[in-house]
Amino acid sequence: MQAVTFQAPGEVRVQEKPDPEPAAAGDAVVRVTAAGVCGSDLHILHGRHPVEEGFTIGHEFTGEVVAVADGVTRVKPGDRVTGSFVTACGNCFFCARGEFHHCVDQRIFGHGKISGDLQGAQADRVLVPNADMTLRPVPDGLDDDVALFAGDVMNTGVFAVRSAQVAPGDSVAILGMGPVGLCAVQAARHAGARTVLAVDAVEDRLEMARTFGAIPVHLTEQDPRAEVKRHTEGRGTDVGIEAVGTPAALDLAIRLTRRAGRLAVIGVHGKPCEVHMGLLWNKSLTVTTGLSNVLAHFDDVLALLAAGELDPSPLVQRHLPLSQAQEAYAAYDRREALKIVLTPGG
Ligand SMILES: [Zn+2]
Ligand SMILES: [Zn+2]
């Protein structure tokens, strides 16, 4: 089969590999029909997340089950399925409490040995461990492209909104209109937020946020603090969502959120960062953060996508055959699309 592999910082390659076979009880093999290229794949491309040379990358996928091992009961060959980007055992201390994102046996597709040594999904076929947990059947009528948002990007947007307890009538400021921030706009509106202020510096992204029901706020050409005040009777928003992962974005999110408000930090912070604790303390903010608990929200998010209540399809701005993965990565790195979907067999 063909698989997209990491070679060296700045270099991915499509290479021939043997087809995977179910190896352990609970495994399934999925023939991939759509695989997303994600911001975290760019971290791998640039060598910021270490992956071995020749490792297959990619973690967002839809496809068809072609084989299952003993013990798989929820999916069978022929089923159209989508996967969570992260697996869980279902049995450990954390899984027993529904905290699947902290499973002691967590493995992330396509992120190298350091993240569970699980080969990725940008390939003709992918081996899926613990398939009953990791896979979900895709409802009829839901596009492959859209389904693959359920196990990662839209899931994270919904997680932010739920962890910050966005309620009907709330005002919400969302920093960063990358794919996750844009999905958080949709999720916040769906949760009943009356006013969603979308902050970014890229016009196209602000325009898309506007079509999703947000008030666009330009980070540098406008004054985000003044705009937020103007829409919240001077108080700041009930909820802040930081979807960037930089110290500056976090600081601004703290300042945009009202006293006694809630702040969800879903941007990935890879380094220590100074936080104005005095300001947090003074404002009595409740802060939630961390990786999305994907498996806890997976069924809900898929159902909302199938019903059309959440619709990230405008983010999919480009399709390329898997064989052109190098071009896809180059284009994604140049920010030419919010989501690029690779199609195997093309
Ligand atoms: Zn992703
Ligand atoms: Zn577990």
Coordinates of C-alpha atoms and ligand atoms in Angstrom, one line a residue:
M1 CA 0.0 0.0 0.0
Q2 CA 1.0 3.6 -0.2
A3 CA 1.6 5.6 3.0
V4 CA 2.7 9.1 3.8
T5 CA 5.8 9.0 5.9
F6 CA 8.0 11.4 7.8
Q7 CA 11.6 11.5 6.5
A8 CA 13.3 14.5 8.0
P9 CA 12.3 17.9 9.2
G10 CA 10.6 19.6 6.2
E11 CA 10.3 16.3 4.3
V12 CA 7.5 13.8 4.0
R13 CA 7.3 11.2 1.3
V14 CA 4.8 8.7 -0.1
Q15 CA 6.3 5.3 0.1
E16 CA 5.3 1.7 -0.5
K17 CA 4.6 -0.4 2.7
P18 CA 3.1 -3.8 3.3
D19 CA -0.7 -3.9 4.0
P20 CA -1.3 -4.0 7.8
E21 CA -3.1 -7.1 9.2
P22 CA -4.9 -7.4 12.5
A23 CA -2.2 -8.3 15.0
A24 CA -3.9 -8.5 18.4
A25 CA -7.4 -9.1 19.8
G26 CA -9.6 -6.0 19.3
D27 CA -7.7 -4.8 16.2
A28 CA -9.4 -3.8 12.9
V29 CA -8.0 -2.8 9.6
V30 CA -9.6 0.1 7.8
R31 CA -9.3 0.9 4.1
V32 CA -9.0 4.7 4.2
T33 CA -11.2 6.7 1.9
A34 CA -10.4 10.2 3.3
A35 CA -7.5 11.4 5.5
G36 CA -7.2 14.9 6.9
V37 CA -4.0 17.0 7.0
C38 CA -4.0 18.8 10.4
G39 CA -2.0 21.5 12.1
S40 CA -0.4 18.9 14.4
D41 CA 0.9 17.2 11.2
L42 CA 2.8 20.4 10.5
H43 CA 4.5 20.2 14.0
I44 CA 5.7 16.8 12.8
L45 CA 6.7 18.1 9.4
H46 CA 8.8 20.8 11.1
G47 CA 10.4 18.4 13.5
R48 CA 8.8 20.0 16.6
H49 CA 7.2 16.7 17.4
P50 CA 9.7 13.9 17.0
V51 CA 8.8 11.0 14.7
E52 CA 11.0 8.3 13.4
E53 CA 12.1 8.3 9.8
G54 CA 9.7 6.2 7.7
F55 CA 6.9 6.4 10.3
T56 CA 3.4 6.7 8.7
I57 CA 1.8 10.0 9.8
G58 CA -1.9 11.2 9.8
H59 CA -4.6 10.8 12.5
E60 CA -7.9 12.0 10.9
F61 CA -9.6 9.4 8.8
T62 CA -12.8 7.9 7.4
G63 CA -12.9 4.5 5.7
E64 CA -14.3 1.0 5.4
V65 CA -13.5 -1.8 7.8
V66 CA -11.8 -4.7 5.8
A67 CA -10.8 -7.0 8.6
V68 CA -11.3 -7.5 12.3
A69 CA -9.6 -9.6 14.9
D70 CA -11.3 -11.6 17.7
G71 CA -13.1 -9.5 20.3
V72 CA -14.4 -6.7 17.9
T73 CA -18.1 -6.6 18.3
R74 CA -19.2 -3.0 17.4
V75 CA -17.9 -2.8 13.8
K76 CA -17.6 -5.4 11.1
P77 CA -16.1 -5.7 7.6
G78 CA -18.0 -3.5 5.2
D79 CA -18.9 -0.8 7.8
R80 CA -18.1 2.8 6.9
V81 CA -16.3 4.2 10.0
T82 CA -14.4 7.1 11.3
G83 CA -11.7 7.1 14.0
S84 CA -10.7 9.0 17.0
F85 CA -7.2 10.4 16.7
V86 CA -6.4 8.9 20.0
T87 CA -7.1 5.5 21.4
A88 CA -7.9 4.4 25.0
C89 CA -8.0 1.0 26.7
G90 CA -11.4 1.3 28.3
N91 CA -10.4 -0.4 31.5
C92 CA -7.8 1.7 33.4
F93 CA -8.4 4.0 36.4
F94 CA -9.0 7.0 34.1
C95 CA -11.1 5.2 31.5
A96 CA -13.3 3.8 34.3
R97 CA -14.1 7.4 35.2
G98 CA -14.7 8.4 31.6
E99 CA -11.5 10.4 31.5
F100 CA -10.4 8.6 28.3
H101 CA -8.0 11.4 27.3
H102 CA -5.8 10.4 30.2
C103 CA -5.9 6.6 29.6
V104 CA -2.6 5.1 30.8
D105 CA -2.4 3.2 27.5
Q106 CA -3.1 6.2 25.3
R107 CA -1.8 5.9 21.7
I108 CA -2.1 8.7 19.0
F109 CA -2.1 7.7 15.4
G110 CA 0.9 8.9 13.4
H111 CA 2.8 10.6 16.2
G112 CA 5.8 8.2 16.5
K113 CA 7.2 6.1 19.3
I114 CA 6.8 8.8 21.9
S115 CA 3.0 8.8 21.4
G116 CA 2.3 5.1 21.5
D117 CA 4.1 3.9 18.4
L118 CA 0.9 3.7 16.3
Q119 CA 1.3 4.0 12.5
G120 CA -0.8 6.8 11.0
A121 CA -3.8 7.0 8.8
Q122 CA -2.5 8.9 5.7
A123 CA -2.3 5.6 3.9
D124 CA -4.4 3.2 1.9
R125 CA -5.0 1.2 5.1
V126 CA -4.6 1.7 8.8
L127 CA -4.4 -0.7 11.6
V128 CA -6.7 0.3 14.4
P129 CA -6.2 -1.0 17.9
N130 CA -9.1 -1.5 20.3
A131 CA -11.5 -0.9 17.4
D132 CA -14.6 -1.0 19.5
M133 CA -13.4 2.1 21.4
T134 CA -11.6 3.9 18.5
L135 CA -14.0 3.6 15.6
R136 CA -17.6 4.7 15.1
P137 CA -19.9 3.8 12.2
V138 CA -20.6 6.8 10.1
P139 CA -24.3 7.7 9.8
D140 CA -25.7 7.4 6.2
G141 CA -25.6 10.6 4.3
L142 CA -22.6 12.0 6.2
D143 CA -19.7 12.8 3.9
D144 CA -16.4 11.1 4.5
D145 CA -14.7 14.6 4.7
V146 CA -17.1 15.9 7.3
A147 CA -17.1 12.7 9.4
L148 CA -13.3 12.9 10.0
F149 CA -13.9 16.1 12.0
A150 CA -15.7 14.1 14.7
G151 CA -12.6 12.4 16.0
D152 CA -10.5 15.5 16.2
V153 CA -11.1 19.1 15.1
M154 CA -14.9 19.6 15.7
N155 CA -14.6 17.4 18.7
T156 CA -12.1 19.8 20.2
G157 CA -14.3 22.8 19.4
V158 CA -17.2 21.1 21.1
F159 CA -15.0 20.1 24.1
A160 CA -14.0 23.8 24.6
V161 CA -17.6 25.0 24.6
R162 CA -18.7 22.2 26.9
S163 CA -15.8 22.5 29.3
A164 CA -16.4 26.3 29.6
Q165 CA -20.1 25.6 30.0
V166 CA -21.4 27.9 27.3
A167 CA -25.1 28.5 28.0
P168 CA -28.0 30.0 26.0
G169 CA -27.6 33.8 25.9
D170 CA -23.9 33.8 26.8
S171 CA -21.3 36.0 25.1
V172 CA -18.2 34.2 24.0
A173 CA -14.8 35.5 22.7
I174 CA -12.8 33.0 20.7
L175 CA -9.2 33.8 19.9
G176 CA -7.7 32.1 16.9
M177 CA -9.8 31.2 13.8
G178 CA -7.8 28.2 12.8
P179 CA -9.9 25.1 12.1
V180 CA -10.5 24.4 15.8
G181 CA -11.4 28.0 16.6
L182 CA -13.9 28.1 13.7
C183 CA -15.4 24.8 14.9
A184 CA -15.7 26.3 18.4
V185 CA -17.6 29.3 16.8
Q186 CA -20.1 26.8 15.4
A187 CA -20.3 24.8 18.7
A188 CA -20.8 28.0 20.7
R189 CA -23.6 29.2 18.5
H190 CA -25.1 25.7 18.6
A191 CA -25.0 25.8 22.5
G192 CA -27.0 29.0 22.3
A193 CA -24.4 31.7 22.7
R194 CA -26.0 35.0 21.6
T195 CA -22.8 36.9 20.9
V196 CA -19.7 35.2 19.6
L197 CA -16.7 37.5 18.9
A198 CA -14.1 35.8 16.7
V199 CA -10.6 37.3 16.9
D200 CA -7.9 36.7 14.3
A201 CA -5.6 38.6 11.9
V202 CA -6.5 36.7 8.7
E203 CA -9.3 38.3 6.7
D204 CA -10.5 35.0 5.1
R205 CA -10.8 33.3 8.4
L206 CA -12.7 36.2 10.0
E207 CA -15.1 36.1 7.0
M208 CA -15.7 32.4 7.5
A209 CA -16.3 33.0 11.2
R210 CA -18.9 35.7 10.2
T211 CA -20.7 33.1 8.0
F212 CA -20.8 30.8 11.0
G213 CA -22.6 33.5 13.0
A214 CA -19.7 35.3 14.8
I215 CA -18.9 39.0 14.9
P216 CA -15.4 39.2 13.4
V217 CA -12.8 41.2 15.3
H218 CA -9.5 42.0 13.6
L219 CA -6.6 41.4 16.1
T220 CA -4.5 44.3 14.9
E221 CA -6.7 46.6 12.8
Q222 CA -9.3 46.8 15.6
D223 CA -9.0 46.9 19.3
P224 CA -10.3 43.5 20.6
R225 CA -10.7 44.8 24.1
A226 CA -12.7 47.8 23.0
E227 CA -14.8 45.6 20.6
V228 CA -15.6 43.1 23.4
K229 CA -16.5 45.8 25.8
R230 CA -18.8 47.4 23.2
H231 CA -20.7 44.2 22.8
T232 CA -20.9 43.2 26.5
E233 CA -21.9 46.5 28.3
G234 CA -18.3 47.0 29.2
R235 CA -18.0 43.7 31.2
G236 CA -16.1 41.3 28.9
T237 CA -17.5 38.0 27.6
D238 CA -19.0 35.4 29.9
V239 CA -16.7 32.9 28.2
G240 CA -13.2 33.1 26.6
I241 CA -11.8 30.4 24.4
E242 CA -8.1 30.5 23.6
A243 CA -7.4 28.4 20.4
V244 CA -4.0 29.7 19.5
G245 CA -1.4 28.4 22.0
T246 CA 0.8 31.5 22.5
P247 CA 1.4 33.5 25.6
A248 CA 0.0 36.7 24.0
A249 CA -3.2 34.9 23.0
L250 CA -3.6 33.5 26.5
D251 CA -3.1 36.9 28.1
L252 CA -5.6 38.6 25.7
A253 CA -8.1 35.8 26.4
I254 CA -7.8 36.5 30.2
R255 CA -8.4 40.2 29.6
L256 CA -11.4 39.7 27.3
T257 CA -13.2 37.4 29.7
R258 CA -15.5 39.1 32.3
R259 CA -15.1 38.8 36.1
A260 CA -16.3 35.4 37.4
G261 CA -16.3 34.2 33.8
R262 CA -15.0 30.9 32.3
L263 CA -11.9 30.5 30.2
A264 CA -11.2 27.4 28.1
V265 CA -7.5 27.1 26.9
I266 CA -7.4 24.6 24.0
G267 CA -4.4 26.1 22.2
V268 CA -1.5 23.8 22.6
H269 CA 1.2 25.3 24.8
G270 CA 4.4 23.4 24.3
K271 CA 6.5 25.7 26.5
P272 CA 6.4 27.3 29.9
C273 CA 4.5 30.6 29.7
E274 CA 4.0 33.5 32.1
V275 CA 0.4 34.0 33.2
H276 CA -0.8 37.0 35.0
M277 CA -2.0 35.1 38.0
G278 CA -3.0 38.2 39.9
L279 CA -5.4 39.2 37.1
L280 CA -6.9 35.7 37.0
W281 CA -7.2 35.8 40.8
N282 CA -8.8 39.2 40.8
K283 CA -11.3 38.2 38.1
S284 CA -12.1 34.9 39.7
L285 CA -11.8 33.1 36.4
T286 CA -12.5 29.4 36.1
V287 CA -10.0 28.0 33.7
T288 CA -10.3 24.6 31.9
T289 CA -7.6 23.3 29.6
G290 CA -6.1 20.2 28.0
L291 CA -6.6 17.7 25.2
S292 CA -10.2 17.1 24.2
N293 CA -11.7 14.0 25.8
V294 CA -12.5 12.8 22.3
L295 CA -14.1 9.5 23.1
A296 CA -16.5 11.1 25.6
H297 CA -17.9 13.4 23.0
F298 CA -17.5 11.2 19.8
D299 CA -21.0 9.9 19.5
D300 CA -22.6 13.3 20.2
V301 CA -20.4 15.1 17.7
L302 CA -21.1 12.6 15.0
A303 CA -24.8 12.9 15.6
L304 CA -24.6 16.7 15.4
L305 CA -22.7 16.5 12.1
A306 CA -25.1 13.9 10.7
A307 CA -28.0 16.2 11.6
G308 CA -26.3 19.2 9.9
E309 CA -26.4 21.1 13.2
L310 CA -22.6 21.5 13.0
D311 CA -21.2 21.7 9.5
P312 CA -17.4 22.1 9.1
S313 CA -17.6 21.3 5.3
P314 CA -16.6 24.9 4.3
L315 CA -13.2 24.3 6.0
V316 CA -12.4 21.6 3.5
Q317 CA -11.0 23.8 0.8
R318 CA -8.8 21.3 -1.1
H319 CA -8.7 17.6 -2.0
L320 CA -5.6 15.9 -3.3
P321 CA -4.8 12.3 -4.0
L322 CA -2.7 10.6 -1.3
S323 CA 0.1 10.2 -3.9
Q324 CA 0.4 14.0 -3.9
A325 CA 0.9 14.3 -0.1
Q326 CA 4.1 16.3 -0.5
E327 CA 2.2 19.0 -2.4
A328 CA -0.6 18.8 0.2
Y329 CA 1.8 19.4 3.1
A330 CA 3.5 22.3 1.2
A331 CA 0.2 23.9 0.5
Y332 CA -1.0 23.4 4.1
D333 CA 2.2 24.8 5.4
R334 CA 1.6 27.9 3.2
R335 CA -1.9 28.2 4.9
E336 CA -3.6 27.8 1.5
A337 CA -6.5 25.9 3.0
L338 CA -8.1 25.4 6.4
K339 CA -8.3 21.6 5.9
I340 CA -6.9 19.5 3.1
V341 CA -8.3 16.0 2.6
L342 CA -6.1 13.3 1.0
T343 CA -7.9 10.7 -1.0
P344 CA -6.1 7.3 -1.2
G345 CA -6.2 5.3 -4.4
G346 CA -6.1 8.4 -6.5
Ligands
ZN1 ZN -5.9 16.6 13.7
ZN2 ZN -7.5 3.4 29.7

